[in-house]
GROMACS .gro file of N, CA and C in nm:
model
  111
    1MET      N    1  -2.755   0.638  -0.547
    1MET     CA    2  -2.628   0.649  -0.481
    1MET      C    3  -2.524   0.577  -0.566
    2LYS      N    4  -2.404   0.630  -0.572
    2LYS     CA    5  -2.294   0.567  -0.643
    2LYS      C    6  -2.209   0.489  -0.542
    3ILE      N    7  -2.179   0.364  -0.576
    3ILE     CA    8  -2.103   0.277  -0.486
    3ILE      C    9  -1.988   0.213  -0.563
    4LEU      N   10  -1.869   0.216  -0.505
    4LEU     CA   11  -1.751   0.151  -0.563
    4LEU      C   12  -1.720   0.027  -0.481
    5ILE      N   13  -1.709  -0.087  -0.549
    5ILE     CA   14  -1.677  -0.212  -0.481
    5ILE      C   15  -1.545  -0.263  -0.535
    6THR      N   16  -1.448  -0.277  -0.446
    6THR     CA   17  -1.320  -0.337  -0.486
    6THR      C   18  -1.329  -0.487  -0.459
    7GLY      N   19  -1.269  -0.564  -0.547
    7GLY     CA   20  -1.276  -0.709  -0.532
    7GLY      C   21  -1.409  -0.765  -0.579
    8SER      N   22  -1.467  -0.703  -0.680
    8SER     CA   23  -1.601  -0.744  -0.725
    8SER      C   24  -1.601  -0.876  -0.802
    9LYS      N   25  -1.485  -0.929  -0.833
    9LYS     CA   26  -1.479  -1.058  -0.903
    9LYS      C   27  -1.481  -1.176  -0.807
   10GLY      N   28  -1.465  -1.150  -0.679
   10GLY     CA   29  -1.467  -1.256  -0.577
   10GLY      C   30  -1.608  -1.294  -0.538
   11GLN      N   31  -1.618  -1.389  -0.448
   11GLN     CA   32  -1.749  -1.440  -0.407
   11GLN      C   33  -1.832  -1.333  -0.337
   12LEU      N   34  -1.777  -1.269  -0.237
   12LEU     CA   35  -1.852  -1.167  -0.163
   12LEU      C   36  -1.877  -1.044  -0.249
   13GLY      N   37  -1.774  -1.000  -0.322
   13GLY     CA   38  -1.788  -0.881  -0.405
   13GLY      C   39  -1.892  -0.896  -0.513
   14SER      N   40  -1.896  -1.010  -0.577
   14SER     CA   41  -1.995  -1.031  -0.684
   14SER      C   42  -2.137  -1.034  -0.627
   15GLU      N   43  -2.154  -1.089  -0.509
   15GLU     CA   44  -2.286  -1.087  -0.444
   15GLU      C   45  -2.326  -0.946  -0.406
   16LEU      N   46  -2.231  -0.867  -0.357
   16LEU     CA   47  -2.260  -0.728  -0.322
   16LEU      C   48  -2.301  -0.647  -0.445
   17VAL      N   49  -2.230  -0.666  -0.555
   17VAL     CA   50  -2.264  -0.595  -0.678
   17VAL      C   51  -2.405  -0.630  -0.722
   18GLU      N   52  -2.436  -0.758  -0.721
   18GLU     CA   53  -2.570  -0.801  -0.763
   18GLU      C   54  -2.679  -0.744  -0.672
   19PHE      N   55  -2.657  -0.749  -0.542
   19PHE     CA   56  -2.757  -0.702  -0.445
   19PHE      C   57  -2.773  -0.550  -0.449
   20LEU      N   58  -2.663  -0.478  -0.450
   20LEU     CA   59  -2.669  -0.332  -0.441
   20LEU      C   60  -2.707  -0.264  -0.572
   21SER      N   61  -2.688  -0.333  -0.686
   21SER     CA   62  -2.716  -0.270  -0.814
   21SER      C   63  -2.866  -0.258  -0.843
   22LYS      N   64  -2.948  -0.317  -0.760
   22LYS     CA   65  -3.093  -0.307  -0.780
   22LYS      C   66  -3.143  -0.165  -0.759
   23ASP      N   67  -3.084  -0.093  -0.663
   23ASP     CA   68  -3.131   0.042  -0.630
   23ASP      C   69  -3.023   0.148  -0.642
   24ASN      N   70  -2.901   0.111  -0.682
   24ASN     CA   71  -2.789   0.204  -0.683
   24ASN      C   72  -2.706   0.188  -0.809
   25LYS      N   73  -2.622   0.286  -0.836
   25LYS     CA   74  -2.525   0.276  -0.945
   25LYS      C   75  -2.398   0.217  -0.885
   26VAL      N   76  -2.364   0.095  -0.925
   26VAL     CA   77  -2.252   0.023  -0.864
   26VAL      C   78  -2.139   0.010  -0.965
   27TYR      N   79  -2.019   0.046  -0.922
   27TYR     CA   80  -1.898   0.029  -1.000
   27TYR      C   81  -1.815  -0.079  -0.934
   28GLY      N   82  -1.794  -0.190  -1.002
   28GLY     CA   83  -1.718  -0.300  -0.945
   28GLY      C   84  -1.587  -0.319  -1.019
   29PHE      N   85  -1.480  -0.335  -0.944
   29PHE     CA   86  -1.348  -0.354  -1.002
   29PHE      C   87  -1.280  -0.474  -0.938
   30GLY      N   88  -1.212  -0.551  -1.020
   30GLY     CA   89  -1.134  -0.664  -0.971
   30GLY      C   90  -0.987  -0.626  -0.960
   31HIS      N   91  -0.905  -0.724  -0.932
   31HIS     CA   92  -0.762  -0.701  -0.910
   31HIS      C   93  -0.695  -0.644  -1.035
   32LYS      N   94  -0.728  -0.695  -1.152
   32LYS     CA   95  -0.664  -0.649  -1.276
   32LYS      C   96  -0.697  -0.504  -1.308
   33GLU      N   97  -0.820  -0.464  -1.284
   33GLU     CA   98  -0.861  -0.327  -1.313
   33GLU      C   99  -0.802  -0.226  -1.215
   34LEU      N  100  -0.769  -0.269  -1.094
   34LEU     CA  101  -0.720  -0.177  -0.991
   34LEU      C  102  -0.570  -0.192  -0.964
   35ASP      N  103  -0.497  -0.255  -1.054
   35ASP     CA  104  -0.353  -0.271  -1.036
   35ASP      C  105  -0.286  -0.136  -1.061
   36ILE      N  106  -0.251  -0.066  -0.955
   36ILE     CA  107  -0.196   0.070  -0.967
   36ILE      C  108  -0.045   0.074  -0.951
   37THR      N  109   0.019  -0.042  -0.943
   37THR     CA  110   0.165  -0.044  -0.927
   37THR      C  111   0.235  -0.040  -1.060
   0.00000   0.00000   0.00000
């Protein structure tokens, strides 16, 4: 499964990326990567 995590540089986001990447394809982005303004 492909999963997109916004805020992956934070405490919760980084834990989610680590946990979910064991069985899934995880794409994590922080504030700088998702600055769309």
